[in-house]
mmCIF file of C-alpha atoms in Angstrom:
data_model
loop_
_atom_site.group_PDB
_atom_site.id
_atom_site.type_symbol
_atom_site.label_atom_id
_atom_site.label_comp_id
_atom_site.label_asym_id
_atom_site.label_seq_id
_atom_site.Cartn_x
_atom_site.Cartn_y
_atom_site.Cartn_z
ATOM 1 C CA MET A 283 0.930 107.329 -49.544
ATOM 2 C CA ILE A 284 3.742 104.920 -48.735
ATOM 3 C CA ALA A 285 3.934 102.301 -46.005
ATOM 4 C CA GLU A 286 6.497 100.452 -43.944
ATOM 5 C CA ILE A 287 5.981 97.170 -42.124
ATOM 6 C CA VAL A 288 7.541 96.410 -38.752
ATOM 7 C CA SER A 289 7.488 92.808 -37.556
ATOM 8 C CA ILE A 290 8.363 92.386 -33.891
ATOM 9 C CA GLY A 291 9.657 89.186 -32.323
ATOM 10 C CA ASP A 292 12.956 87.599 -31.350
ATOM 11 C CA GLU A 293 11.893 84.445 -33.170
ATOM 12 C CA LEU A 294 12.011 86.284 -36.510
ATOM 13 C CA LEU A 295 15.641 87.258 -35.951
ATOM 14 C CA LYS A 296 16.737 83.834 -34.742
ATOM 15 C CA GLY A 297 15.303 81.923 -37.681
ATOM 16 C CA GLY A 298 12.572 80.309 -35.610
ATOM 17 C CA LYS A 299 9.783 81.626 -37.814
ATOM 18 C CA VAL A 300 9.366 82.901 -41.356
ATOM 19 C CA ASN A 301 7.859 86.378 -41.627
ATOM 20 C CA THR A 302 4.704 85.499 -43.539
ATOM 21 C CA ASN A 303 2.805 88.394 -41.943
ATOM 22 C CA ALA A 304 4.787 90.989 -43.872
ATOM 23 C CA ALA A 305 4.028 89.300 -47.191
ATOM 24 C CA PHE A 306 0.298 89.251 -46.439
ATOM 25 C CA ILE A 307 0.251 92.904 -45.373
ATOM 26 C CA ALA A 308 2.260 94.049 -48.404
ATOM 27 C CA ALA A 309 -0.056 92.199 -50.780
ATOM 28 C CA GLY A 310 -3.113 93.700 -49.116
ATOM 29 C CA LEU A 311 -1.746 97.235 -49.284
ATOM 30 C CA GLY A 312 -0.788 96.759 -52.917
ATOM 31 C CA GLY A 313 -4.384 95.899 -53.659
ATOM 32 C CA ILE A 314 -5.498 99.365 -52.500
ATOM 33 C CA GLY A 315 -2.704 101.278 -54.185
ATOM 34 C CA ILE A 316 -0.324 101.757 -51.251
ATOM 35 C CA PRO A 317 3.277 100.671 -51.925
ATOM 36 C CA VAL A 318 5.539 99.277 -49.211
ATOM 37 C CA ASN A 319 9.030 100.787 -49.171
ATOM 38 C CA ARG A 320 10.574 98.838 -46.277
ATOM 39 C CA ILE A 321 10.002 95.765 -44.156
ATOM 40 C CA VAL A 322 11.824 95.738 -40.819
ATOM 41 C CA ALA A 323 12.188 92.963 -38.237
ATOM 42 C CA CYS A 324 12.785 94.061 -34.659
ATOM 43 C CA ALA A 325 13.650 92.258 -31.411
ATOM 44 C CA ASP A 326 11.388 92.188 -28.354
ATOM 45 C CA ASP A 327 13.275 95.099 -26.842
ATOM 46 C CA GLU A 328 11.437 98.275 -25.889
ATOM 47 C CA ASN A 329 14.296 100.616 -26.739
ATOM 48 C CA ALA A 330 14.792 98.982 -30.124
ATOM 49 C CA ILE A 331 11.055 99.135 -30.858
ATOM 50 C CA VAL A 332 10.909 102.853 -30.001
ATOM 51 C CA ASP A 333 13.859 103.536 -32.305
ATOM 52 C CA VAL A 334 12.350 101.548 -35.186
ATOM 53 C CA PHE A 335 8.958 103.245 -34.797
ATOM 54 C CA SER A 336 10.576 106.675 -34.844
ATOM 55 C CA GLU A 337 12.650 105.918 -37.935
ATOM 56 C CA SER A 338 9.763 104.361 -39.859
ATOM 57 C CA LEU A 339 7.328 107.155 -38.998
ATOM 58 C CA SER A 340 9.836 109.713 -40.270
ATOM 59 C CA ARG A 341 9.748 108.064 -43.712
ATOM 60 C CA ALA A 342 6.282 106.562 -44.178
ATOM 61 C CA ASP A 343 2.665 107.698 -44.082
ATOM 62 C CA ILE A 344 1.588 104.385 -42.529
ATOM 63 C CA VAL A 345 3.625 102.067 -40.328
ATOM 64 C CA LEU A 346 1.961 98.700 -39.809
ATOM 65 C CA VAL A 347 3.220 96.650 -36.874
ATOM 66 C CA THR A 348 2.658 93.011 -35.966
ATOM 67 C CA GLY A 349 3.646 91.304 -32.733
ATOM 68 C CA GLY A 350 4.162 92.210 -29.105
ATOM 69 C CA LEU A 351 0.525 92.809 -28.114
ATOM 70 C CA GLY A 352 0.055 89.708 -25.959
ATOM 71 C CA PRO A 353 -0.233 89.514 -22.158
ATOM 72 C CA THR A 354 3.268 88.245 -21.380
ATOM 73 C CA ARG A 355 6.330 90.234 -20.301
ATOM 74 C CA ASP A 356 8.016 90.019 -23.671
ATOM 75 C CA ASP A 357 5.074 91.808 -25.313
ATOM 76 C CA ARG A 358 6.332 95.384 -25.324
ATOM 77 C CA THR A 359 4.758 97.005 -28.382
ATOM 78 C CA LYS A 360 2.090 99.037 -26.582
ATOM 79 C CA LYS A 361 4.610 100.332 -24.038
ATOM 80 C CA ALA A 362 6.941 101.391 -26.835
ATOM 81 C CA ALA A 363 4.138 103.252 -28.619
ATOM 82 C CA MET A 364 3.111 104.981 -25.376
ATOM 83 C CA ARG A 365 6.651 106.069 -24.710
ATOM 84 C CA LEU A 366 7.227 107.289 -28.253
ATOM 85 C CA LEU A 367 4.036 109.363 -28.353
ATOM 86 C CA GLY A 368 3.897 110.391 -24.701
ATOM 87 C CA ARG A 369 0.467 108.865 -24.190
ATOM 88 C CA GLY A 370 -1.130 106.601 -21.612
ATOM 89 C CA LEU A 371 -3.462 103.607 -21.824
ATOM 90 C CA GLU A 372 -7.235 103.604 -21.767
ATOM 91 C CA GLU A 373 -9.672 100.728 -21.649
ATOM 92 C CA ASN A 374 -11.787 100.533 -24.775
ATOM 93 C CA HIS A 375 -15.381 99.609 -23.910
ATOM 94 C CA GLU A 376 -16.001 97.736 -27.162
ATOM 95 C CA ALA A 377 -12.756 95.836 -26.784
ATOM 96 C CA TYR A 378 -13.634 94.898 -23.210
ATOM 97 C CA ALA A 379 -17.129 93.723 -24.200
ATOM 98 C CA ARG A 380 -15.691 91.590 -27.002
ATOM 99 C CA LEU A 381 -13.083 90.172 -24.640
ATOM 100 C CA VAL A 382 -15.725 89.152 -22.075
ATOM 101 C CA SER A 383 -17.853 87.628 -24.853
ATOM 102 C CA TRP A 384 -14.857 85.696 -26.178
ATOM 103 C CA PHE A 385 -14.336 83.976 -22.808
ATOM 104 C CA THR A 386 -18.049 83.561 -22.057
ATOM 105 C CA SER A 387 -18.634 81.771 -25.363
ATOM 106 C CA ARG A 388 -16.029 79.247 -24.239
ATOM 107 C CA GLY A 389 -17.643 78.712 -20.859
ATOM 108 C CA ARG A 390 -15.015 80.711 -18.981
ATOM 109 C CA SER A 391 -14.827 83.991 -17.119
ATOM 110 C CA LEU A 392 -12.357 86.694 -18.071
ATOM 111 C CA PRO A 393 -9.132 86.323 -16.014
ATOM 112 C CA GLU A 394 -8.267 89.628 -14.381
ATOM 113 C CA ASN A 395 -4.690 89.459 -15.670
ATOM 114 C CA LEU A 396 -6.009 89.450 -19.241
ATOM 115 C CA ARG A 397 -8.174 92.552 -18.854
ATOM 116 C CA ASP A 398 -5.235 94.577 -20.168
ATOM 117 C CA GLN A 399 -5.909 93.017 -23.587
ATOM 118 C CA ALA A 400 -8.816 95.490 -23.893
ATOM 119 C CA SER A 401 -6.551 98.495 -23.272
ATOM 120 C CA VAL A 402 -5.397 100.701 -26.135
ATOM 121 C CA VAL A 403 -3.043 103.654 -26.377
ATOM 122 C CA GLU A 404 -4.868 106.931 -25.782
ATOM 123 C CA GLY A 405 -6.358 108.422 -28.932
ATOM 124 C CA SER A 406 -6.485 105.103 -30.794
ATOM 125 C CA ILE A 407 -9.005 104.012 -33.358
ATOM 126 C CA PHE A 408 -9.940 100.563 -32.059
ATOM 127 C CA VAL A 409 -9.361 97.645 -34.439
ATOM 128 C CA PRO A 410 -11.531 94.640 -33.466
ATOM 129 C CA ASN A 411 -9.864 91.240 -33.307
ATOM 130 C CA PRO A 412 -12.263 88.819 -35.062
ATOM 131 C CA VAL A 413 -10.621 85.611 -33.802
ATOM 132 C CA GLY A 414 -8.488 86.474 -30.763
ATOM 133 C CA THR A 415 -8.239 88.554 -27.601
ATOM 134 C CA ALA A 416 -5.651 91.289 -28.216
ATOM 135 C CA ALA A 417 -7.086 94.618 -29.312
ATOM 136 C CA GLY A 418 -5.612 96.264 -32.389
ATOM 137 C CA MET A 419 -5.323 100.015 -32.783
ATOM 138 C CA MET A 420 -4.625 102.746 -35.332
ATOM 139 C CA LEU A 421 -2.906 105.872 -34.056
ATOM 140 C CA ARG A 422 -2.457 109.312 -35.604
ATOM 141 C CA CYS A 423 1.016 110.239 -34.422
ATOM 142 C CA GLY A 424 0.764 114.038 -34.494
ATOM 143 C CA GLU A 425 2.670 116.804 -36.250
ATOM 144 C CA ARG A 426 6.009 115.571 -34.930
ATOM 145 C CA TYR A 427 5.639 112.590 -37.274
ATOM 146 C CA GLY A 428 3.731 114.344 -40.065
ATOM 147 C CA ASN A 429 0.411 112.940 -38.812
ATOM 148 C CA SER A 430 1.499 109.497 -40.012
ATOM 149 C CA PHE A 431 -0.379 106.439 -38.836
ATOM 150 C CA LEU A 432 0.926 103.740 -36.522
ATOM 151 C CA VAL A 433 -1.141 100.549 -36.808
ATOM 152 C CA LEU A 434 -0.614 97.930 -34.106
ATOM 153 C CA MET A 435 -1.799 94.346 -34.661
ATOM 154 C CA PRO A 436 -1.063 90.939 -33.076
ATOM 155 C CA GLY A 437 1.588 88.683 -34.551
ATOM 156 C CA VAL A 438 -0.728 85.659 -34.756
ATOM 157 C CA PRO A 439 -1.356 85.398 -38.516
ATOM 158 C CA LEU A 440 -5.090 84.616 -38.382
ATOM 159 C CA GLU A 441 -5.722 87.502 -35.998
ATOM 160 C CA MET A 442 -3.706 89.974 -38.060
ATOM 161 C CA GLN A 443 -5.311 88.822 -41.306
ATOM 162 C CA GLY A 444 -8.806 89.289 -39.909
ATOM 163 C CA MET A 445 -7.960 92.822 -38.751
ATOM 164 C CA MET A 446 -6.462 93.700 -42.112
ATOM 165 C CA ARG A 447 -9.434 92.431 -44.098
ATOM 166 C CA GLU A 448 -12.204 93.779 -41.902
ATOM 167 C CA THR A 449 -10.831 97.093 -40.653
ATOM 168 C CA VAL A 450 -7.374 98.251 -41.734
ATOM 169 C CA LEU A 451 -7.596 97.822 -45.509
ATOM 170 C CA PRO A 452 -11.123 99.296 -45.815
ATOM 171 C CA TYR A 453 -10.032 102.305 -43.737
ATOM 172 C CA PHE A 454 -6.930 103.109 -45.778
ATOM 173 C CA ALA A 455 -8.576 102.299 -49.106
ATOM 174 C CA SER A 456 -10.624 105.445 -48.629
ATOM 175 C CA GLU A 457 -7.428 107.422 -47.893
ATOM 176 C CA SER A 458 -5.470 106.156 -50.899
ATOM 177 C CA THR A 459 -5.299 108.359 -54.000
ATOM 178 C CA SER A 460 -3.433 105.894 -56.210
ATOM 179 C CA PHE A 461 -4.057 102.569 -57.881
ATOM 180 C CA MET A 462 -1.798 99.533 -58.171
ATOM 181 C CA ARG A 463 -1.974 96.445 -60.306
ATOM 182 C CA HIS A 464 0.252 93.399 -59.739
ATOM 183 C CA THR A 465 0.078 90.618 -62.336
ATOM 184 C CA PRO A 466 2.062 87.410 -61.742
ATOM 185 C CA VAL A 467 3.302 85.644 -64.872
ATOM 186 C CA LYS A 468 4.223 82.026 -64.125
ATOM 187 C CA THR A 469 6.981 80.432 -66.197
ATOM 188 C CA VAL A 470 8.506 76.983 -66.368
ATOM 189 C CA GLY A 471 11.529 75.520 -68.110
ATOM 190 C CA ILE A 472 13.655 78.659 -68.369
ATOM 191 C CA GLY A 473 16.187 80.262 -66.022
ATOM 192 C CA GLU A 474 16.219 83.845 -64.784
ATOM 193 C CA SER A 475 19.100 85.074 -66.962
ATOM 194 C CA LEU A 476 17.755 83.550 -70.175
ATOM 195 C CA LEU A 477 14.318 84.962 -69.437
ATOM 196 C CA ALA A 478 15.823 88.403 -68.825
ATOM 197 C CA ASP A 479 17.647 88.196 -72.176
ATOM 198 C CA LEU A 480 14.348 87.482 -73.918
ATOM 199 C CA LEU A 481 12.644 90.470 -72.315
ATOM 200 C CA VAL A 482 15.435 93.063 -72.315
ATOM 201 C CA ASP A 483 13.810 95.424 -74.837
ATOM 202 C CA ILE A 484 10.469 95.186 -73.002
ATOM 203 C CA GLU A 485 12.197 96.244 -69.785
ATOM 204 C CA ASP A 486 13.874 99.131 -71.630
ATOM 205 C CA ASN A 487 10.486 100.479 -72.728
ATOM 206 C CA LEU A 488 8.259 100.040 -69.683
ATOM 207 C CA PRO A 489 5.439 102.582 -69.280
ATOM 208 C CA GLU A 490 5.801 105.143 -66.512
ATOM 209 C CA GLY A 491 4.966 103.650 -63.128
ATOM 210 C CA THR A 492 5.501 100.044 -64.275
ATOM 211 C CA THR A 493 8.165 97.618 -63.099
ATOM 212 C CA LEU A 494 9.039 94.072 -64.123
ATOM 213 C CA ALA A 495 10.463 91.906 -61.328
ATOM 214 C CA TYR A 496 12.061 88.454 -61.569
ATOM 215 C CA LEU A 497 11.193 86.170 -58.656
ATOM 216 C CA PRO A 498 13.214 82.954 -58.954
ATOM 217 C CA HIS A 499 12.389 80.043 -56.664
ATOM 218 C CA THR A 500 13.576 76.485 -56.271
ATOM 219 C CA ALA A 501 11.609 75.147 -59.218
ATOM 220 C CA GLY A 502 11.380 78.079 -61.616
ATOM 221 C CA VAL A 503 10.896 81.804 -62.151
ATOM 222 C CA GLU A 504 7.868 83.981 -61.602
ATOM 223 C CA LEU A 505 7.572 87.397 -63.201
ATOM 224 C CA MET A 506 5.682 90.200 -61.483
ATOM 225 C CA VAL A 507 4.393 93.080 -63.582
ATOM 226 C CA SER A 508 3.510 95.971 -61.246
ATOM 227 C CA THR A 509 1.945 99.275 -62.259
ATOM 228 C CA THR A 510 1.162 102.303 -60.088
ATOM 229 C CA GLY A 511 -0.718 105.443 -61.067
ATOM 230 C CA THR A 512 -3.485 107.870 -60.194
ATOM 231 C CA THR A 513 -6.020 106.619 -62.741
ATOM 232 C CA GLU A 514 -7.332 103.080 -62.592
ATOM 233 C CA GLU A 515 -7.986 102.908 -66.338
ATOM 234 C CA ILE A 516 -4.418 103.929 -67.237
ATOM 235 C CA VAL A 517 -2.925 101.568 -64.641
ATOM 236 C CA GLU A 518 -4.904 98.618 -66.018
ATOM 237 C CA HIS A 519 -4.037 99.537 -69.620
ATOM 238 C CA ASN A 520 -0.302 99.895 -69.001
ATOM 239 C CA ASN A 521 -0.110 96.728 -66.926
ATOM 240 C CA ARG A 522 -1.962 94.700 -69.539
ATOM 241 C CA ARG A 523 0.232 96.147 -72.288
ATOM 242 C CA VAL A 524 3.395 94.833 -70.603
ATOM 243 C CA VAL A 525 1.841 91.453 -69.751
ATOM 244 C CA ASP A 526 0.769 91.020 -73.395
ATOM 245 C CA ALA A 527 4.273 91.895 -74.569
ATOM 246 C CA VAL A 528 5.785 89.315 -72.197
ATOM 247 C CA ILE A 529 3.347 86.669 -73.417
ATOM 248 C CA ALA A 530 4.178 87.457 -77.050
ATOM 249 C CA ARG A 531 7.901 87.106 -76.356
ATOM 250 C CA ALA A 532 8.030 84.228 -73.837
ATOM 251 C CA GLY A 533 4.650 82.559 -74.237
ATOM 252 C CA ARG A 534 6.082 79.081 -74.794
ATOM 253 C CA PHE A 535 7.431 79.152 -71.231
ATOM 254 C CA ILE A 536 4.303 80.627 -69.588
ATOM 255 C CA TYR A 537 1.793 78.297 -67.998
ATOM 256 C CA ALA A 538 -0.401 80.801 -66.132
ATOM 257 C CA ILE A 539 -1.202 84.473 -65.660
ATOM 258 C CA GLY A 540 -2.197 85.154 -62.060
ATOM 259 C CA GLU A 541 -1.868 83.263 -58.792
ATOM 260 C CA THR A 542 -2.157 79.764 -60.243
ATOM 261 C CA THR A 543 0.227 76.881 -59.589
ATOM 262 C CA LEU A 544 1.454 74.466 -62.232
ATOM 263 C CA GLU A 545 -0.532 71.631 -60.649
ATOM 264 C CA GLU A 546 -3.689 73.761 -60.698
ATOM 265 C CA THR A 547 -3.104 74.514 -64.371
ATOM 266 C CA ILE A 548 -2.631 70.841 -65.151
ATOM 267 C CA GLY A 549 -5.708 69.910 -63.124
ATOM 268 C CA GLY A 550 -7.762 72.420 -65.058
ATOM 269 C CA LEU A 551 -6.530 71.063 -68.389
ATOM 270 C CA LEU A 552 -7.234 67.453 -67.377
ATOM 271 C CA ALA A 553 -10.741 68.325 -66.192
ATOM 272 C CA GLU A 554 -11.425 70.387 -69.312
ATOM 273 C CA LYS A 555 -10.324 67.558 -71.608
ATOM 274 C CA GLY A 556 -11.948 64.804 -69.526
ATOM 275 C CA LEU A 557 -8.641 62.986 -69.048
ATOM 276 C CA THR A 558 -7.163 61.022 -66.159
ATOM 277 C CA ILE A 559 -3.597 60.724 -64.928
ATOM 278 C CA ALA A 560 -1.425 58.354 -62.877
ATOM 279 C CA THR A 561 2.162 58.583 -61.623
ATOM 280 C CA ALA A 562 5.097 56.208 -61.287
ATOM 281 C CA GLU A 563 7.870 57.789 -59.232
ATOM 282 C CA SER A 564 11.284 56.784 -58.062
ATOM 283 C CA CYS A 565 13.533 59.727 -57.136
ATOM 284 C CA THR A 566 10.629 62.096 -56.348
ATOM 285 C CA GLY A 567 9.193 59.676 -53.787
ATOM 286 C CA GLY A 568 5.537 60.569 -54.419
ATOM 287 C CA LEU A 569 6.038 64.328 -54.673
ATOM 288 C CA VAL A 570 4.406 64.562 -58.108
ATOM 289 C CA ALA A 571 1.343 62.662 -56.911
ATOM 290 C CA SER A 572 1.216 64.807 -53.794
ATOM 291 C CA ARG A 573 1.225 68.040 -55.782
ATOM 292 C CA LEU A 574 -1.438 66.820 -58.182
ATOM 293 C CA THR A 575 -3.672 65.786 -55.290
ATOM 294 C CA ASP A 576 -3.127 69.057 -53.424
ATOM 295 C CA ILE A 577 -5.861 70.444 -55.670
ATOM 296 C CA SER A 578 -9.477 70.210 -54.557
ATOM 297 C CA GLY A 579 -11.434 68.050 -56.993
ATOM 298 C CA SER A 580 -8.368 66.097 -58.113
ATOM 299 C CA SER A 581 -10.235 62.820 -57.539
ATOM 300 C CA ALA A 582 -11.987 63.534 -60.837
ATOM 301 C CA TYR A 583 -8.767 63.046 -62.792
ATOM 302 C CA PHE A 584 -6.088 61.495 -60.550
ATOM 303 C CA LEU A 585 -6.313 57.693 -60.457
ATOM 304 C CA GLN A 586 -3.250 56.397 -58.625
ATOM 305 C CA GLY A 587 0.377 56.937 -57.732
ATOM 306 C CA LEU A 588 3.127 54.370 -57.326
ATOM 307 C CA VAL A 589 6.496 54.915 -55.672
ATOM 308 C CA THR A 590 8.799 52.314 -57.200
ATOM 309 C CA TYR A 591 12.078 53.197 -55.557
ATOM 310 C CA SER A 592 13.938 49.931 -55.995
ATOM 311 C CA ASN A 593 14.710 48.205 -59.279
ATOM 312 C CA GLU A 594 12.743 45.184 -58.091
ATOM 313 C CA SER A 595 9.617 47.272 -57.520
ATOM 314 C CA LYS A 596 9.923 48.792 -60.994
ATOM 315 C CA THR A 597 9.801 45.282 -62.382
ATOM 316 C CA ALA A 598 7.143 43.887 -60.044
ATOM 317 C CA LEU A 599 4.706 46.809 -60.146
ATOM 318 C CA LEU A 600 5.356 48.388 -63.535
ATOM 319 C CA GLY A 601 6.627 45.483 -65.600
ATOM 320 C CA VAL A 602 9.964 47.139 -66.389
ATOM 321 C CA SER A 603 12.234 44.463 -67.859
ATOM 322 C CA PRO A 604 15.326 43.740 -65.738
ATOM 323 C CA SER A 605 17.315 43.587 -68.971
ATOM 324 C CA ILE A 606 16.447 47.240 -69.741
ATOM 325 C CA ILE A 607 17.569 48.284 -66.274
ATOM 326 C CA GLU A 608 20.764 46.245 -66.613
ATOM 327 C CA ARG A 609 21.560 47.610 -70.055
ATOM 328 C CA TYR A 610 20.770 51.293 -69.565
ATOM 329 C CA GLY A 611 20.713 51.738 -65.784
ATOM 330 C CA ALA A 612 17.755 52.642 -63.612
ATOM 331 C CA VAL A 613 18.316 56.339 -64.333
ATOM 332 C CA SER A 614 17.793 56.384 -68.083
ATOM 333 C CA GLU A 615 15.204 57.409 -70.640
ATOM 334 C CA PRO A 616 14.433 53.791 -71.654
ATOM 335 C CA VAL A 617 13.591 52.951 -68.037
ATOM 336 C CA ALA A 618 11.553 56.173 -67.631
ATOM 337 C CA GLU A 619 9.609 55.266 -70.772
ATOM 338 C CA ALA A 620 9.006 51.709 -69.579
ATOM 339 C CA MET A 621 7.822 52.998 -66.188
ATOM 340 C CA ALA A 622 5.364 55.384 -67.834
ATOM 341 C CA LEU A 623 4.024 52.683 -70.162
ATOM 342 C CA GLY A 624 3.637 50.208 -67.292
ATOM 343 C CA CYS A 625 1.829 52.814 -65.229
ATOM 344 C CA LEU A 626 -0.457 53.716 -68.151
ATOM 345 C CA SER A 627 -1.370 50.089 -68.707
ATOM 346 C CA GLY A 628 -1.787 49.150 -65.062
ATOM 347 C CA SER A 629 -3.793 52.179 -63.998
ATOM 348 C CA GLY A 630 -6.080 52.525 -66.982
ATOM 349 C CA SER A 631 -5.380 56.250 -67.047
ATOM 350 C CA ASP A 632 -5.151 58.445 -70.131
ATOM 351 C CA ILE A 633 -1.768 59.873 -69.172
ATOM 352 C CA ALA A 634 1.059 58.528 -67.045
ATOM 353 C CA VAL A 635 4.211 60.300 -65.922
ATOM 354 C CA SER A 636 7.347 58.713 -64.481
ATOM 355 C CA THR A 637 10.484 59.961 -62.743
ATOM 356 C CA THR A 638 13.816 58.276 -62.174
ATOM 357 C CA GLY A 639 16.909 60.172 -61.125
ATOM 358 C CA ILE A 640 19.722 60.881 -58.680
ATOM 359 C CA ALA A 641 18.827 63.410 -55.970
ATOM 360 C CA GLY A 642 22.158 63.010 -54.158
ATOM 361 C CA PRO A 643 24.301 63.834 -52.446
ATOM 362 C CA SER A 644 25.611 60.319 -53.169
ATOM 363 C CA GLY A 645 24.959 57.990 -56.075
ATOM 364 C CA GLY A 646 26.240 60.122 -58.933
ATOM 365 C CA SER A 647 28.888 59.304 -61.532
ATOM 366 C CA ALA A 648 30.740 61.133 -64.293
ATOM 367 C CA GLU A 649 28.193 59.903 -66.822
ATOM 368 C CA LYS A 650 25.166 60.457 -64.596
ATOM 369 C CA PRO A 651 25.998 63.108 -61.993
ATOM 370 C CA VAL A 652 23.869 64.059 -59.013
ATOM 371 C CA GLY A 653 20.950 66.084 -60.306
ATOM 372 C CA THR A 654 20.261 63.835 -63.296
ATOM 373 C CA LEU A 655 16.551 63.243 -63.910
ATOM 374 C CA CYS A 656 14.806 61.210 -66.577
ATOM 375 C CA VAL A 657 11.093 61.848 -67.096
ATOM 376 C CA GLY A 658 8.721 59.733 -69.130
ATOM 377 C CA VAL A 659 5.212 60.604 -70.279
ATOM 378 C CA ALA A 660 2.879 58.188 -72.017
ATOM 379 C CA ARG A 661 -0.508 59.277 -73.353
ATOM 380 C CA LYS A 662 -3.316 57.339 -74.985
ATOM 381 C CA MET A 663 -4.619 58.801 -78.228
ATOM 382 C CA PRO A 664 -8.184 58.659 -79.583
ATOM 383 C CA ASP A 665 -7.130 56.204 -82.330
ATOM 384 C CA GLY A 666 -5.918 53.727 -79.700
ATOM 385 C CA GLY A 667 -2.237 54.494 -80.088
ATOM 386 C CA VAL A 668 0.125 55.729 -77.402
ATOM 387 C CA VAL A 669 2.362 58.779 -77.672
ATOM 388 C CA LYS A 670 5.572 58.515 -75.653
ATOM 389 C CA ARG A 671 8.055 61.200 -74.739
ATOM 390 C CA THR A 672 11.121 61.201 -72.529
ATOM 391 C CA HIS A 673 13.542 63.873 -71.461
ATOM 392 C CA THR A 674 16.731 64.034 -69.421
ATOM 393 C CA TYR A 675 17.454 66.980 -67.149
ATOM 394 C CA ARG A 676 20.610 68.042 -65.357
ATOM 395 C CA MET A 677 19.903 69.965 -62.182
ATOM 396 C CA TYR A 678 21.741 71.076 -59.063
ATOM 397 C CA GLY A 679 21.179 71.814 -55.393
ATOM 398 C CA THR A 680 20.667 69.916 -52.174
ATOM 399 C CA ARG A 681 18.775 66.657 -52.106
ATOM 400 C CA LEU A 682 15.519 68.398 -51.204
ATOM 401 C CA GLN A 683 16.045 71.116 -53.793
ATOM 402 C CA CYS A 684 16.703 68.493 -56.456
ATOM 403 C CA LYS A 685 13.528 66.641 -55.520
ATOM 404 C CA GLN A 686 11.502 69.836 -55.792
ATOM 405 C CA ARG A 687 13.044 70.662 -59.151
ATOM 406 C CA PHE A 688 12.523 67.084 -60.329
ATOM 407 C CA GLY A 689 8.840 67.319 -59.402
ATOM 408 C CA GLU A 690 8.472 70.615 -61.254
ATOM 409 C CA ALA A 691 10.165 69.152 -64.320
ATOM 410 C CA ALA A 692 7.840 66.152 -64.342
ATOM 411 C CA LEU A 693 4.796 68.404 -64.119
ATOM 412 C CA ARG A 694 6.256 70.532 -66.879
ATOM 413 C CA GLU A 695 6.423 67.482 -69.156
ATOM 414 C CA VAL A 696 2.781 66.707 -68.393
ATOM 415 C CA TRP A 697 1.855 70.321 -69.172
ATOM 416 C CA LYS A 698 3.738 70.114 -72.468
ATOM 417 C CA SER A 699 1.876 66.918 -73.354
ATOM 418 C CA LEU A 700 -1.487 68.515 -72.611
ATOM 419 C CA THR A 701 -0.816 71.794 -74.414
ATOM 420 C CA GLY A 702 1.407 70.672 -77.241
ATOM 421 C CA ALA A 703 4.049 73.144 -76.065
ATOM 422 C CA ASP A 704 7.480 72.380 -77.424
ATOM 423 C CA THR A 705 9.748 74.126 -74.940
#
């Protein structure tokens, strides 16, 4: 079985919203062994919707649609499905009862103009909406379309997600005859092309049904090892075989296998080792502290974060000598080291990380161009000593992209300190 996803809404085509629904649906289908071959965005135009439905149904066994099921005039999905299949509407008794209950539980009566929310296209399998009012539906589209399925769901993410989890995925899991395994491999400190060079012979010898995808983002590269087959045992074996080969070849750049962020990995290491951390940031403006504290339970290891943006604040709050700043400049490894040491001493933490750099677009020079970052890490050792490390990075991008990359680099240096990785 193969699937296509159709996301309906003018806002998706005008840049008003990011299509997160498609990503959720694709991930869910992958979990039950159904690959997605296309994702299509379509305007709120009935003719366009009919055309897209017809094209997708001619190619796919399942077409999953989000959007256009609301009560307003621009919600045209049901009308398009009726027109395509030559069917009418019928009120679903369960949908109507749930709709009445939804309003009653909120101390209101069902408005007559919203009764249509309980109507489904004739011949539908009703898909309950666990958190909203619009009824979902699954339609067998007849011999004309190879008995493919058309699944209609609201565009509101929470409503669609509830329908997928509770009804759609369980239904099609029983129909699927294949298995899929997706394994994310999270890397840090290496670019896409260099990573590809490291893994070229692995890619040349992938098992049947396995692919290796490179997913670069602002701060790094994620690998996705995907395997499809008809036997779960073989799929798991082949997927694991490739993941192990990637680890053997690029392990020094890998911080996690699976859906784990760098900050989650660091938090786990700090908790496991019983260590605490503090931050002293300039160019990242608190981003490193924010990411570390995004993790539930971070209060067990995160002590404090300082944003020392000006030279004066570096001196007043971290004890950085003005003479060091004058001699080397605020963006320098000596200043990054002094910031980390001052933070370590002032916070009482076991580890401190500092950032000082030039995010741009102004402020750069030939010697220190925009995108320059200096990171310092200071760590107390059991014998009472302190291990210090600094590193200078040269990055590129917009101001916000540089800040994100700076934050990732700082976390990378913390990860290296905790794991002993020398990347």
